[in-house]
Each structure stands twice: as structure tokens, then as C-alpha cells.
mmCIF file of C-alpha atoms and ligand atoms in Angstrom:
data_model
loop_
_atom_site.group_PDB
_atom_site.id
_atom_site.type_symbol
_atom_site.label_atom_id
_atom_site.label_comp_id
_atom_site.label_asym_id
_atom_site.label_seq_id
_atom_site.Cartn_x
_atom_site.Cartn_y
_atom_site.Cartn_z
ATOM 1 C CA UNK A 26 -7.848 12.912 -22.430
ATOM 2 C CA UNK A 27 -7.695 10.660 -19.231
ATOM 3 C CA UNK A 28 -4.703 8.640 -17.596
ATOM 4 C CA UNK A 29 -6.566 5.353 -17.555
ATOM 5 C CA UNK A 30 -6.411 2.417 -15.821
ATOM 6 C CA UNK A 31 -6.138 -0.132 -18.509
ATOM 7 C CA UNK A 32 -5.192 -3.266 -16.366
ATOM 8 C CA UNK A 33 -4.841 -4.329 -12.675
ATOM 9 C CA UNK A 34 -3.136 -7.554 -11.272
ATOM 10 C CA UNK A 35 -2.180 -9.154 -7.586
ATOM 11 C CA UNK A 36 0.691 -11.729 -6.430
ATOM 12 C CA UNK A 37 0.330 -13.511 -2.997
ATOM 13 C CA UNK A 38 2.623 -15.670 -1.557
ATOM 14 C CA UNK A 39 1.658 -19.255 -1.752
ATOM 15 C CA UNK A 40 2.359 -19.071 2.331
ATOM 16 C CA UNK A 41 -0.541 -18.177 4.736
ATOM 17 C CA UNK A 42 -0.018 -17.443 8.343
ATOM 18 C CA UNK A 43 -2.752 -17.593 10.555
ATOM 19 C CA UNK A 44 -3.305 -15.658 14.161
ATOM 20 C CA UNK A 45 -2.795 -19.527 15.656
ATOM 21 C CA UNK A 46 0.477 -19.549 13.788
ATOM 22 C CA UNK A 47 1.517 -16.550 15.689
ATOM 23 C CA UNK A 48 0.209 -17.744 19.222
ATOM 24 C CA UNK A 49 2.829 -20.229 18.911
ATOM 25 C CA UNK A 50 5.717 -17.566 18.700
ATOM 26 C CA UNK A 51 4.353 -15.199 20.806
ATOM 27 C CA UNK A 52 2.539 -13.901 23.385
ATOM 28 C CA UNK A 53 -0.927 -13.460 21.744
ATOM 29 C CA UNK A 54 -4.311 -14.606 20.497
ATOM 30 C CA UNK A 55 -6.524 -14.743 17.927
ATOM 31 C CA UNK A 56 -8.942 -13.638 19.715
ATOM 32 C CA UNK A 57 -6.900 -10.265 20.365
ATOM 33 C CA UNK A 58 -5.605 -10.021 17.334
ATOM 34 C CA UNK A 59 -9.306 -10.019 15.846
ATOM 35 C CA UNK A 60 -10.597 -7.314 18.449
ATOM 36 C CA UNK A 61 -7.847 -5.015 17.646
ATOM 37 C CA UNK A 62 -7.015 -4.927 13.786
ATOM 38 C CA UNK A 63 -9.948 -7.260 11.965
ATOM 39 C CA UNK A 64 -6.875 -9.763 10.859
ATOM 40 C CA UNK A 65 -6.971 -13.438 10.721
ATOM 41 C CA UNK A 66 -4.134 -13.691 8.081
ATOM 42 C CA UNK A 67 -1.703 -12.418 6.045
ATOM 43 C CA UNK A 68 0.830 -14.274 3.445
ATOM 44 C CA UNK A 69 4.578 -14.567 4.010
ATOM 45 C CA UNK A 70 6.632 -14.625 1.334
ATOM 46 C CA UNK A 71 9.096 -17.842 0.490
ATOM 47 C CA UNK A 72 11.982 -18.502 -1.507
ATOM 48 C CA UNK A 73 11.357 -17.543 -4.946
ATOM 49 C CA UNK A 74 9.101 -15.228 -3.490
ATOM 50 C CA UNK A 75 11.407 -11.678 -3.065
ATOM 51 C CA UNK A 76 9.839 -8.260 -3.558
ATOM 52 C CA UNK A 77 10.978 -8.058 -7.009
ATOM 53 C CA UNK A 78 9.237 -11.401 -8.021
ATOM 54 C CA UNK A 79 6.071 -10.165 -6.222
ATOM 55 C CA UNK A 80 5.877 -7.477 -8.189
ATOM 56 C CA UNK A 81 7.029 -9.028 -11.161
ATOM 57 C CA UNK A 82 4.083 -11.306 -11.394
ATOM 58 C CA UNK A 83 1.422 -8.466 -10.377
ATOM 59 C CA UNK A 84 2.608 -6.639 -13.352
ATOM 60 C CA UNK A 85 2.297 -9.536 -15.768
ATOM 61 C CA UNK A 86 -1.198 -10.004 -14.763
ATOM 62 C CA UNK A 87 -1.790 -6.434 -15.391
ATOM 63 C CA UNK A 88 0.077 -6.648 -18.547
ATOM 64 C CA UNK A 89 -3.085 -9.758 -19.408
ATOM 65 C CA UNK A 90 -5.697 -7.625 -18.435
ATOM 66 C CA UNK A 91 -4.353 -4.515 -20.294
ATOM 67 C CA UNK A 92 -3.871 -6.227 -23.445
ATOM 68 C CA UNK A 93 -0.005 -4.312 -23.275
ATOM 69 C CA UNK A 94 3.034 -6.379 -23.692
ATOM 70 C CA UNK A 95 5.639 -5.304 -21.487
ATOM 71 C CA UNK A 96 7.947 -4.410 -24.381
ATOM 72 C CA UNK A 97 5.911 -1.632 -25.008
ATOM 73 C CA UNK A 98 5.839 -0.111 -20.809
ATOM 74 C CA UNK A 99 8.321 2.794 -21.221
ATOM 75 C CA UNK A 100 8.171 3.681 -17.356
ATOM 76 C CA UNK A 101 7.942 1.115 -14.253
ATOM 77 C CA UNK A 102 7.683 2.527 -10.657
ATOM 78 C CA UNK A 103 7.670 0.318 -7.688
ATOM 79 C CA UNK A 104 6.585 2.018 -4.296
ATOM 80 C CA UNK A 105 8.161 -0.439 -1.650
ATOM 81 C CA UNK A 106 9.705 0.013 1.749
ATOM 82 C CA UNK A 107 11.255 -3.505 1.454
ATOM 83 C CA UNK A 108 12.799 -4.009 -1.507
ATOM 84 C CA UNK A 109 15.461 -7.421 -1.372
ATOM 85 C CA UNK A 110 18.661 -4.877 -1.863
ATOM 86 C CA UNK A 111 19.151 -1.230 -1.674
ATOM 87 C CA UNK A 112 20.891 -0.777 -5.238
ATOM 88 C CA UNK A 113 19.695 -1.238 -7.769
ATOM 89 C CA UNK A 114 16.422 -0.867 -7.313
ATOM 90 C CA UNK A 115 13.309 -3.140 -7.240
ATOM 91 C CA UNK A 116 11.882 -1.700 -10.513
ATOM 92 C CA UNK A 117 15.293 -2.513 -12.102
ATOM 93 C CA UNK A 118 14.531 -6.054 -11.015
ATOM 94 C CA UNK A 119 11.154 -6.226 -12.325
ATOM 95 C CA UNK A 120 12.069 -4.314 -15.850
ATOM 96 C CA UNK A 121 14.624 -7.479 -16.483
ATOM 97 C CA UNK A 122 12.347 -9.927 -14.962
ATOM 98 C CA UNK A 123 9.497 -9.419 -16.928
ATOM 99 C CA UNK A 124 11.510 -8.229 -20.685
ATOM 100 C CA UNK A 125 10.221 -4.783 -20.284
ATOM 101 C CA UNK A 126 13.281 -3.798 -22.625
ATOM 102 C CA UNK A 127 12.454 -0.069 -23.739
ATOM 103 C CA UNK A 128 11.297 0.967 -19.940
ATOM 104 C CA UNK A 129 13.506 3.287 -17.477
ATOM 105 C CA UNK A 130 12.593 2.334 -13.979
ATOM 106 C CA UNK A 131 13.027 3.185 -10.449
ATOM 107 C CA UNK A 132 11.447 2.967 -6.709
ATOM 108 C CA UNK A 133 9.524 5.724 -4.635
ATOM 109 C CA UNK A 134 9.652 5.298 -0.752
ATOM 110 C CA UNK A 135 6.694 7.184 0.552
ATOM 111 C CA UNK A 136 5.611 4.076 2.762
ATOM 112 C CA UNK A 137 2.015 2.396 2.801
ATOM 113 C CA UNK A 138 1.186 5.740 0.737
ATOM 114 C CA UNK A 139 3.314 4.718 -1.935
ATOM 115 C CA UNK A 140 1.596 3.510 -4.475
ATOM 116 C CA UNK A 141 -0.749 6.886 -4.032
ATOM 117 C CA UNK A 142 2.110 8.711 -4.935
ATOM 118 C CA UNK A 143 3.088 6.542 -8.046
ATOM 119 C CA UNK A 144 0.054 7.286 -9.156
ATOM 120 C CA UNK A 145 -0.552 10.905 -8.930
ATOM 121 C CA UNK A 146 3.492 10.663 -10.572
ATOM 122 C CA UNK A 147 2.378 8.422 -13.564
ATOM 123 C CA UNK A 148 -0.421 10.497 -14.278
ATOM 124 C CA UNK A 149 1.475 13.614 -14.594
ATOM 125 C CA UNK A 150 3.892 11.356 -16.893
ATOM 126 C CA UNK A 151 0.955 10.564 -19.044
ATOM 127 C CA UNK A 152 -0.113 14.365 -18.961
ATOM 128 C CA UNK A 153 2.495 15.605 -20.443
ATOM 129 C CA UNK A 154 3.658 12.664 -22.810
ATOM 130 C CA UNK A 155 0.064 11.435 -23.667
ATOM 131 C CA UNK A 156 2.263 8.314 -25.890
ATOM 132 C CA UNK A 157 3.970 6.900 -22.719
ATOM 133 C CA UNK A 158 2.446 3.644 -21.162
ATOM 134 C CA UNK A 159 3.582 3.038 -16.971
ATOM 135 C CA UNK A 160 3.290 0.356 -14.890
ATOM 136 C CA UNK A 161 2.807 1.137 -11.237
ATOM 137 C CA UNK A 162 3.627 -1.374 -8.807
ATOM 138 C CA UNK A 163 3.091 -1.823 -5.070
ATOM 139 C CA UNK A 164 5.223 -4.543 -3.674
ATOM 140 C CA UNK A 165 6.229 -5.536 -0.043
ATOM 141 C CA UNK A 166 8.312 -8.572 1.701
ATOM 142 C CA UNK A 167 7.322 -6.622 4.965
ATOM 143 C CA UNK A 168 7.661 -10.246 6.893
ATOM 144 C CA UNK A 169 11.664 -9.661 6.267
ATOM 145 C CA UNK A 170 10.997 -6.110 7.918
ATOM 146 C CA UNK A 171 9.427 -7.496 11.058
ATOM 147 C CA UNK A 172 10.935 -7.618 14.670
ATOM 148 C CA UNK A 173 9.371 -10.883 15.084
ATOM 149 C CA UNK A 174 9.984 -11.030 18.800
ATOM 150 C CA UNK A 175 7.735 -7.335 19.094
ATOM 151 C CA UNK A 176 3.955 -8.220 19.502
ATOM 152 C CA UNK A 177 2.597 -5.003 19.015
ATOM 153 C CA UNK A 178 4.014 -5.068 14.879
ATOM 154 C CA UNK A 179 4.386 -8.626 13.549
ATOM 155 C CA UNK A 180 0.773 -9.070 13.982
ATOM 156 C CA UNK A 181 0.155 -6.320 11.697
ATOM 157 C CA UNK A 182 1.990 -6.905 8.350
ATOM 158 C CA UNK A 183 1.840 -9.026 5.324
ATOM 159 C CA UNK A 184 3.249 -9.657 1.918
ATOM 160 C CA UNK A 185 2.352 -9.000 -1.418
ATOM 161 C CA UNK A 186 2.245 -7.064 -4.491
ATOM 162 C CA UNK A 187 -0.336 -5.250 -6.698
ATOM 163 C CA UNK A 188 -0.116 -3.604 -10.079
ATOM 164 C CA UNK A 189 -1.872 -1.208 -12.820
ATOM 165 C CA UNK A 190 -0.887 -0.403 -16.118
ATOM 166 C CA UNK A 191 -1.617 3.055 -17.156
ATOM 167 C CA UNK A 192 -2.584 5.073 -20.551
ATOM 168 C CA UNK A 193 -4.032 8.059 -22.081
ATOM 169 C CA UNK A 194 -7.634 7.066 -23.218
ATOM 170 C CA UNK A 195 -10.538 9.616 -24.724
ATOM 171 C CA UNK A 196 -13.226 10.738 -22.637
ATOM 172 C CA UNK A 197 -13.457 11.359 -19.230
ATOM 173 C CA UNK A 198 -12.435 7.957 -17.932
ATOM 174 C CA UNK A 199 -9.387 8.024 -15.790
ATOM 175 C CA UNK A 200 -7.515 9.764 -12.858
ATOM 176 C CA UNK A 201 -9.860 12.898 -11.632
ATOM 177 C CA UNK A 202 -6.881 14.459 -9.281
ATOM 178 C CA UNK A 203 -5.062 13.863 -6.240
ATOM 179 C CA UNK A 204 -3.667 15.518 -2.929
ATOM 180 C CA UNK A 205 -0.771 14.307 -1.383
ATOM 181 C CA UNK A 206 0.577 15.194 2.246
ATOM 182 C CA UNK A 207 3.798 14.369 4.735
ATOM 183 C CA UNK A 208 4.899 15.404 7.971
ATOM 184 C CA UNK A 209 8.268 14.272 8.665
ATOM 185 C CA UNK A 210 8.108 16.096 11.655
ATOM 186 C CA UNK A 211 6.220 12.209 12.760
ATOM 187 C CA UNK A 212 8.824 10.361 11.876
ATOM 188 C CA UNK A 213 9.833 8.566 15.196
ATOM 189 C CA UNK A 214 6.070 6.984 15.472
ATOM 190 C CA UNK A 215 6.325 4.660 12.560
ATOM 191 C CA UNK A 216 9.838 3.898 11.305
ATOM 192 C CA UNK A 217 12.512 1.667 10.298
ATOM 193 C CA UNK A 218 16.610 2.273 10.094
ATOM 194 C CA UNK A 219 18.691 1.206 7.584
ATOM 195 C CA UNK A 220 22.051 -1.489 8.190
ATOM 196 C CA UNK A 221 24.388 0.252 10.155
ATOM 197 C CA UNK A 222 26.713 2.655 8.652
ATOM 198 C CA UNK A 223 30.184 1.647 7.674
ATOM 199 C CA UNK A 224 31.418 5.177 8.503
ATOM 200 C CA UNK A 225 32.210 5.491 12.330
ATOM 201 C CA UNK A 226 31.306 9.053 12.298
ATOM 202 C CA UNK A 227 27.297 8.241 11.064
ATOM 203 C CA UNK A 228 27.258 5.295 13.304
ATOM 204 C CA UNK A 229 23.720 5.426 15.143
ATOM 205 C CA UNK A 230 24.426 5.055 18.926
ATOM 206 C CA UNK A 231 22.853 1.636 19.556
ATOM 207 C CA UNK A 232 20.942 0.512 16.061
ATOM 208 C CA UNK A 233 18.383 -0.745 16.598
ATOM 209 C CA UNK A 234 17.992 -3.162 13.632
ATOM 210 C CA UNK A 235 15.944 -3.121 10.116
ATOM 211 C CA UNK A 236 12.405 -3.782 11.049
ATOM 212 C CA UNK A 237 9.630 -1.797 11.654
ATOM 213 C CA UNK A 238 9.003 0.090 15.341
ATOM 214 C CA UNK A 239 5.654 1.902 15.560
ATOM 215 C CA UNK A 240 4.030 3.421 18.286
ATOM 216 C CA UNK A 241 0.383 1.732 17.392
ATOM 217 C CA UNK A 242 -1.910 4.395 19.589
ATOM 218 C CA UNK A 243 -0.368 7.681 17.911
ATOM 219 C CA UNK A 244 -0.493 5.390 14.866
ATOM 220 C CA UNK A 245 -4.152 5.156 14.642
ATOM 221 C CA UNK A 246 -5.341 8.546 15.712
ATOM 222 C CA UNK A 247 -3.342 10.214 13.132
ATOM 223 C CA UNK A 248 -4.256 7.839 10.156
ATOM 224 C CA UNK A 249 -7.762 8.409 10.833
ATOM 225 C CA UNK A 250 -7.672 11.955 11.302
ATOM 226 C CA UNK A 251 -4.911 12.356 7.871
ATOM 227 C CA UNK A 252 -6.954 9.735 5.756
ATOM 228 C CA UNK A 253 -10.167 12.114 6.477
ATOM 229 C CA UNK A 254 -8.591 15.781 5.592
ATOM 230 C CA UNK A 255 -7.319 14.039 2.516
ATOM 231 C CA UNK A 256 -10.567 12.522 1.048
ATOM 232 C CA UNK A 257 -12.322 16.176 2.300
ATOM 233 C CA UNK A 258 -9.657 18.112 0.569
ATOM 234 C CA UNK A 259 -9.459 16.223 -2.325
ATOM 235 C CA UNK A 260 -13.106 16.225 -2.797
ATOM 236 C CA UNK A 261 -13.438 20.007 -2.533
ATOM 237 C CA UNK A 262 -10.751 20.243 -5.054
ATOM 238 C CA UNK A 263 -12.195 18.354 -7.694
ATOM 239 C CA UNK A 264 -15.583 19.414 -7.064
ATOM 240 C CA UNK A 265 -17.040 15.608 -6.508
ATOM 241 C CA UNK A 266 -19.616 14.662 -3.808
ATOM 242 C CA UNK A 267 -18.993 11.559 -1.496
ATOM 243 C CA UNK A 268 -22.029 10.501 -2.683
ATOM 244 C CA UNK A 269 -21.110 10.425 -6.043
ATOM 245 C CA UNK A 270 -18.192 7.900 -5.122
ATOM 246 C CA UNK A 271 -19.664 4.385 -6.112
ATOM 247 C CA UNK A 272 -16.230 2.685 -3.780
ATOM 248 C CA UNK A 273 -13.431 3.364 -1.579
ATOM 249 C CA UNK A 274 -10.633 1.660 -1.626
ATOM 250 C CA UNK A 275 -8.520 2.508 0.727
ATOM 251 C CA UNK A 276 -5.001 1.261 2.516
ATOM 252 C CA UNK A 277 -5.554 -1.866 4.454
ATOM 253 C CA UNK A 278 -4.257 -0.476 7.605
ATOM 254 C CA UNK A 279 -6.760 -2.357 9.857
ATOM 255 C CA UNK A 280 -10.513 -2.633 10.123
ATOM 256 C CA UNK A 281 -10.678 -0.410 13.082
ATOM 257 C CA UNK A 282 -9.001 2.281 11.229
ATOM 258 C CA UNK A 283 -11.151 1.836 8.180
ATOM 259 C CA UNK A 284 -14.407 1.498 10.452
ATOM 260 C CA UNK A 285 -13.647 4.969 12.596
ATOM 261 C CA UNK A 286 -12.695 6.108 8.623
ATOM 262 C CA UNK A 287 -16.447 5.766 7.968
ATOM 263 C CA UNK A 288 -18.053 6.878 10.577
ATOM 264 C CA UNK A 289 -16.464 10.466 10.440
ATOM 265 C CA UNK A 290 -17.536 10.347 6.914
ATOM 266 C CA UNK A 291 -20.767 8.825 6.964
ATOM 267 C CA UNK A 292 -20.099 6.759 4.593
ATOM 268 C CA UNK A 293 -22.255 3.324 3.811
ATOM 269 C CA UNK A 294 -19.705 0.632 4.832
ATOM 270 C CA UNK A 295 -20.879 -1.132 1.873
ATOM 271 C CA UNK A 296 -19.223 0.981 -0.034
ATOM 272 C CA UNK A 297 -15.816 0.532 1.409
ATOM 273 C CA UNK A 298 -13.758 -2.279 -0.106
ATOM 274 C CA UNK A 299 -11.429 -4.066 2.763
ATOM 275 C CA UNK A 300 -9.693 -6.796 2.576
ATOM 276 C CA UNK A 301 -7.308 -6.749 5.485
ATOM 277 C CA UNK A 302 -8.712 -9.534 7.235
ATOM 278 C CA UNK A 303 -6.763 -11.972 4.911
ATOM 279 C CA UNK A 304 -3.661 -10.145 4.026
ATOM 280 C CA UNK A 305 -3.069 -7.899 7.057
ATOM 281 C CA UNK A 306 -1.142 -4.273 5.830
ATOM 282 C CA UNK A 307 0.934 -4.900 2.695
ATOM 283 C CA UNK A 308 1.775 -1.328 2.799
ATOM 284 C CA UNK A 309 2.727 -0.177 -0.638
ATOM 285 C CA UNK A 310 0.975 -3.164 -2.053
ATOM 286 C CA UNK A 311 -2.217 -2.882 -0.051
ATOM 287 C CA UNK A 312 -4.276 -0.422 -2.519
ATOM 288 C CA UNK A 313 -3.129 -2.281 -5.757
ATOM 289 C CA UNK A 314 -3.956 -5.784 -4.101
ATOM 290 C CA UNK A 315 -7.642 -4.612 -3.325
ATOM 291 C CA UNK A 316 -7.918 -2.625 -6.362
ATOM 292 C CA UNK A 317 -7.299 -6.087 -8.497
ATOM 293 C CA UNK A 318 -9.382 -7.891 -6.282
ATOM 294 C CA UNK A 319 -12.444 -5.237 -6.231
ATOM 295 C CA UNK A 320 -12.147 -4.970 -9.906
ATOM 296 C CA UNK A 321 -12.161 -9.111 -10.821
ATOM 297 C CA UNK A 322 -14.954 -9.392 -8.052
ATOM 298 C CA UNK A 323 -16.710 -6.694 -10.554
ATOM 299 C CA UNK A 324 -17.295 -4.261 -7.389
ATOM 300 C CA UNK A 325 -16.125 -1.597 -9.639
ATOM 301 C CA UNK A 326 -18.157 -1.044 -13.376
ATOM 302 C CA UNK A 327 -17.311 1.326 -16.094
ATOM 303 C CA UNK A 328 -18.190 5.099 -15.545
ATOM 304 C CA UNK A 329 -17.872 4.107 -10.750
ATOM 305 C CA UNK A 330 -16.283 7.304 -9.383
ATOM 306 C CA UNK A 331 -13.445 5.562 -7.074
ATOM 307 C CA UNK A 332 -11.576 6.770 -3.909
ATOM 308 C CA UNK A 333 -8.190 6.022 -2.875
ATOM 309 C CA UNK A 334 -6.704 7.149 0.352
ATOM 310 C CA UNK A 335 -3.970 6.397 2.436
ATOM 311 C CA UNK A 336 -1.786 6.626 5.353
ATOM 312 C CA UNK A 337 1.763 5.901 6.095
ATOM 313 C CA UNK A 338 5.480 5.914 7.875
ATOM 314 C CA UNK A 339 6.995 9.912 7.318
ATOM 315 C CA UNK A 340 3.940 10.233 7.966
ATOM 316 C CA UNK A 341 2.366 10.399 4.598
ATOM 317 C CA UNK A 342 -0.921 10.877 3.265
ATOM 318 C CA UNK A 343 -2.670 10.948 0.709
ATOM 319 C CA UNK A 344 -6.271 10.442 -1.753
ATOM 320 C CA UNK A 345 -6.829 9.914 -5.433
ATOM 321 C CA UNK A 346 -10.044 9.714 -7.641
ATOM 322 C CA UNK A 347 -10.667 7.910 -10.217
ATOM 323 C CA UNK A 348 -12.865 7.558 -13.265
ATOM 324 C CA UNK A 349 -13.273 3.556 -14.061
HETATM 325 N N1 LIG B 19 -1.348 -9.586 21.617
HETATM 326 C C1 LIG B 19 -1.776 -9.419 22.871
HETATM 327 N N2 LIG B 19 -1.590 -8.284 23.559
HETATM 328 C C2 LIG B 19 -0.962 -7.275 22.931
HETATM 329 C C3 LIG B 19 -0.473 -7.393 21.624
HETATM 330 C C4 LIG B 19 -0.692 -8.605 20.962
HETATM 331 N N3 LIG B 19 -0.283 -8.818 19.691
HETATM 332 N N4 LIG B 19 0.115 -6.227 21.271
HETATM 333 C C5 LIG B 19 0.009 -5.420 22.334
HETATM 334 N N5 LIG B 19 -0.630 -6.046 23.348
HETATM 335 C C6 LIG B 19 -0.953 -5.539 24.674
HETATM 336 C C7 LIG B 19 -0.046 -4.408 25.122
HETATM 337 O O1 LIG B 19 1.156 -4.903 25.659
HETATM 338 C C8 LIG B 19 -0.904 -3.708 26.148
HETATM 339 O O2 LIG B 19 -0.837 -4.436 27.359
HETATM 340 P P1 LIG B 19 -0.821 -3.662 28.782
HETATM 341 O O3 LIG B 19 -2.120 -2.932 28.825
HETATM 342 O O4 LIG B 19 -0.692 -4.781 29.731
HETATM 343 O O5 LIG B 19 0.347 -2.743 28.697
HETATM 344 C C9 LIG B 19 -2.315 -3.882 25.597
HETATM 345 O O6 LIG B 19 -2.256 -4.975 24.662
HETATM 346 C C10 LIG B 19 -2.837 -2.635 24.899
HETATM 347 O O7 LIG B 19 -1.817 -2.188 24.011
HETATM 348 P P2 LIG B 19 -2.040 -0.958 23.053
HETATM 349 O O8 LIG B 19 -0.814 -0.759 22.221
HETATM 350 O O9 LIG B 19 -2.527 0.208 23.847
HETATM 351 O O10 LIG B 19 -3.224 -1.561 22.160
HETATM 352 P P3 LIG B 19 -4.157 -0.835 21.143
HETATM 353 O O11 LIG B 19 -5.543 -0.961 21.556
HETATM 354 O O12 LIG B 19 -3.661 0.539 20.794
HETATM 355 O O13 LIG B 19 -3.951 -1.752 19.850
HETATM 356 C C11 LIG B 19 -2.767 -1.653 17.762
HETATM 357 C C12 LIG B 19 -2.661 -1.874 19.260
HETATM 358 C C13 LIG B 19 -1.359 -1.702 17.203
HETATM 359 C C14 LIG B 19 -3.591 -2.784 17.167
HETATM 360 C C15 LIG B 19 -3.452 -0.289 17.492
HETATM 361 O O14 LIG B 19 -2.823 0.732 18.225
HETATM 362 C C16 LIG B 19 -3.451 0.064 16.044
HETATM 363 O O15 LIG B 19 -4.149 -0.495 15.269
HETATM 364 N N6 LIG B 19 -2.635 1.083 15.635
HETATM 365 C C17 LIG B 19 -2.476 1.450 14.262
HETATM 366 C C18 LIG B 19 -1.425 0.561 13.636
HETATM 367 C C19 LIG B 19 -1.366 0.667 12.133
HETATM 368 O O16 LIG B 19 -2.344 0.551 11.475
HETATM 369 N N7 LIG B 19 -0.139 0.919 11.631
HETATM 370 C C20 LIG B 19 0.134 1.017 10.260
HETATM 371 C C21 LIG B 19 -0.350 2.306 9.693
HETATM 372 S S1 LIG B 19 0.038 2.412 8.013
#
């Protein structure tokens, strides 16, 4: 018995800003922004548009795919970083949105290695309860996380949501394993406070504001480095070789991280599925959004061996495999 993936769907904001768009607001170009992450645009959400609606409408598309109405989910996790309020919680939101009736819900922050972590959780779910059907969702309004005054991170980030519905199915089909990793020893180099406190005494000493701060450089050496021990651990522990994974799909961090990803691994690039270029890093959402769009573009057929991996804020880290 496998935890399968039995549907995947996507939501993009209708609004798509380009790197021209952003030479207007700050000091950059497109030309720099190309060189240094592979990005020429990403979508920023609207009104009507909130995380929770994001992710609402990746899961009904999964919910199509799946052939599962959402009456019958009985768990919904969101992995988001940017959820539209703290309590209650974007999966709350998306159980009422969608009529998911009989589900509990709740979120998971573990950053762009979120929905990595869902995962590995709903298939543990499904281990033990083989009965239980689980929609994991990755959904980000990262654009109202953004310092948009600080060139070195709006440039990055994008909006969007992706989702999979998961079930016990016969066979071998479905999630292989998983290793998971954090370091919040890391913290400072890719973070984001809360509101300031109401309590004098937890008062931070100048806050800084709710938006992302990253230090880009320590950024990219550790993703690289992190995504790489992950996929090599992972591997050894389920006994699979690389070459016997037909895709990657991995976080759309940027397509110099992805490219250096390769080359340590000697990997055919072919065989890496990246998207960024349109939607910049969705962070939670950025596996489930290529995941859909791999699997509709049929770059992933019954039987394909695929690799997730990802990197994120904490840090966090992390790989999955999966039998399609
Ligand atoms: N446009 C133009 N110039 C920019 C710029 C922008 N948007 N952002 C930074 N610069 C400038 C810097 O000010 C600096 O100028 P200086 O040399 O005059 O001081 C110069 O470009 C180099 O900056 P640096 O930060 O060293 O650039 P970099 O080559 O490291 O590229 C990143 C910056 C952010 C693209 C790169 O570090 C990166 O990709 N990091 C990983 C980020 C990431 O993926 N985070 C999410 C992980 S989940």
C-alpha cells in the first residue's frame, strides 16, 4: 500500500509583473535580474486574490483531477509563510471555502520547504489510517511579505498556490520516503518578524517590519550545498539510483541555484523541471505549482520515479520520492 498522488492543481494570480515593471520602482534591470536568478516574472496577487483563495482554488482543481469531492478530504494542511491573518489559520479558510465539511485543518510553517514537510506528514497520516484522504496545499501572497523598497528581495518572490490530494492506492505507486532537515541555528540569513508585540516587555528594540530580509550570498551557498546532502541522503536511504529518477522537481529558488544543483549531481538538465522564470519563488507553493504544471504538460507518466527537494528560511531542508 502506497500514499498516492491522486490529483494535482495550480492558482495564479490573474496579475503578472514583469522585470520592466520593477525598473520603474527601483533601482534595477532586466537585464540583471535575468543574469542573477533566471526570472522575467512572477504574479502578484489582487483583491479577491488572498492566500486562502489561492489555495482554495488549487485544491479544487486537485479535487477535478482526483475525482474526490471535498466532502470526503478528512485532513487539509496548508504550508504558507504568508497566510492573510495569524488566527485562524489558512487551512481553516480553505476547509470553509471550498465545503470540505468533515476535514480538521491547520498550517505548517517550515518556509519554501513547506510543502516537503506536508507531505512526508500526510503520508505518515495515510500510513497509519490507510481510509483518510488529505489535501496538501502550498500557498503564498509573498508580494504582501516584500520590503518593496529592498532590491536585493522583491525581485525574488511571487504568488501562488499549488495542491495534491492524497490516498492509499495498491501497488507500489506512491511516496518512496523522505528526509527532512533544519538548522535554526541560520535563522538571521533568511527571515521575517512578526507585528510588533503588544507586551512592552517582548517589544523587539527597533522592528524592523513584516517582510522578508535575506542575506542572498549565504542564501545560495547553503541551498545548494543542503538541497544536495538531502537528495544524496535520501537516495541512500531508499536504495534508488539518480539514474533511476525519470524528473526533479525541485523548489523554484532561482535558476542559478537549480543549475549549480545539477552540476554537483550530474544530472541531465533535461531532467530537471523549472519554472521560475515565470513565477519567481512562491515558496511553499513553488513545488506544488510545478508539480501541476509538469504533470498536465505530461513530463511525468505512470510508474516515473520523481524527486522533490527543497530549501528554505530556519533554514530547512528537505527531499521526497515519489512513485507516479
Ligand atoms: N538590481 C541591481 N543590482 C542589484 C540588485 C538588483 N535587484 N540587487 C542587488 N544588487 C547589487 C548589489 O547592491 C551589489 O552591488 P555592489 O557590488 O555595488 O554592492 C551587487 O548587485 C551584487 O550584490 P550581491 O548580493 O552580491 O549579488 P549576488 O550575485 O549574490 O546576487 C542574489 C544576489 C539575491 C540574486 C543571489 O545572492 C541569490 O540568488 N541568492 C539566493 C536567494 C534565494 O534563492 N533565496 C531564497 C531561498 S529559498
Amino acid at each position: 500500500m502506497g500514499t498516492a498522488i491522486l490529483g494535482t492543481g495550480a492558482y495564479l494570480p490573474e496579475r503578472v509583473m514583469t522585470n520592466q515593471d520593477l525598473e520603474k520602482i527601483i533601482d534595477t534591470s532586466d537585464e540583471w535580474i535575468q543574469t542573477r536568478t533566471g526570472i522575467r516574472t512572477r504574479c502578484i496577487g489582487g483583491k479577491g486574490e488572498e492566500t486562502y483563495l489561492l489555495a482554495a482554488r488549487a485544491a479544487v482543481s486537485a479535487l477535478e483531477m482526483a475525482g474526490v469531492s471535498a466532502v470526503d478530504i478528512d485532513l487539509i494542511v496548508v504550508a504558507t509563510i504568508s497566510s492573510h491573518m495569524l488566527m485562524p489559520s489558512c487551512a481553516c479558510f480553505v476547509q470553509k471555502e471550498i465545503g470540505a465539511s468533515k476535514a480538521f485543518a491547520y498550517d505548517i510553517n517550515a518556509a519554501c520547504s513547506g510543502f516537503v514537510y506536508a507531505l512526508d506528514l500526510a503520508d505518515k497520516y495515510i500510513q497509519a489510517d490507510p481510509g483518510k484522504k488529505i489535501l496538501v496545499i502550498g500557498a503564498e501572497a509573498l508580494s504582501s511579505r516584500t520590503n518593496w523598497e529592498d532590491r536585493n528581495t522583491c525581485i525574488i518572490f511571487g504568488d501562488g498556490a499549488g495542491a495534491v490530494v492524497l490516498g492509499a492506492v495498491e501497488g507500489d505507486r506512491g511516496v518512496i520516503g523522505a528526509r527532512l532537515f533544519s538548522d535554526g541555528n541560520l535563522w538571521s540569513l533568511l527571515h521575517m518578524h512578526t507585528a510588533p508585540s503588544c507586551n512592552p516587555e517582548l517589544l523587539q528594540s527597533a522592528s524592523p517590519g513584516v517582510h522578508i530580509v535575506m542575506e542572498g550570498r549565504e542564501v545560495f551557498k547553503y541551498a545548494v550545498k543542503a538541497m544536495e546532502e538531502a537528495i544524496l541522503a535520501l537516495l541512500e536511504q531508499e536504495q534508488v539510483a539518480l539514474d533511476a529518477v525519470s524528473l526533479v522537481v525541485p523548489h523554484q529558488a532561482n535558476v542559478r541555484i537549480l543549475n549549480k544543483l545539477v552540476e554537483r549531481l550530474g544530472i541531465g538538465a533535461e531532467k530537471v523541471f523549472i519554472n521560475v522564470q515565470k513565477y519567481g519563488n512562491t515558496s511553499a507553493a513553488s513545488i506544488p505549482i510545478a508539480l501541476d504544471e509538469a504533470n498536465r504538460a505530461s513530463r511525468i507518466q505512470a510508474g516515473d520515479i520523481v524527486l522533490l527537494c527543497s530549501f528554505g528560511g530556519g533554514f530547512t531542508w528537505g527531499a521526497a520520492l515519489i512513485r507516479w
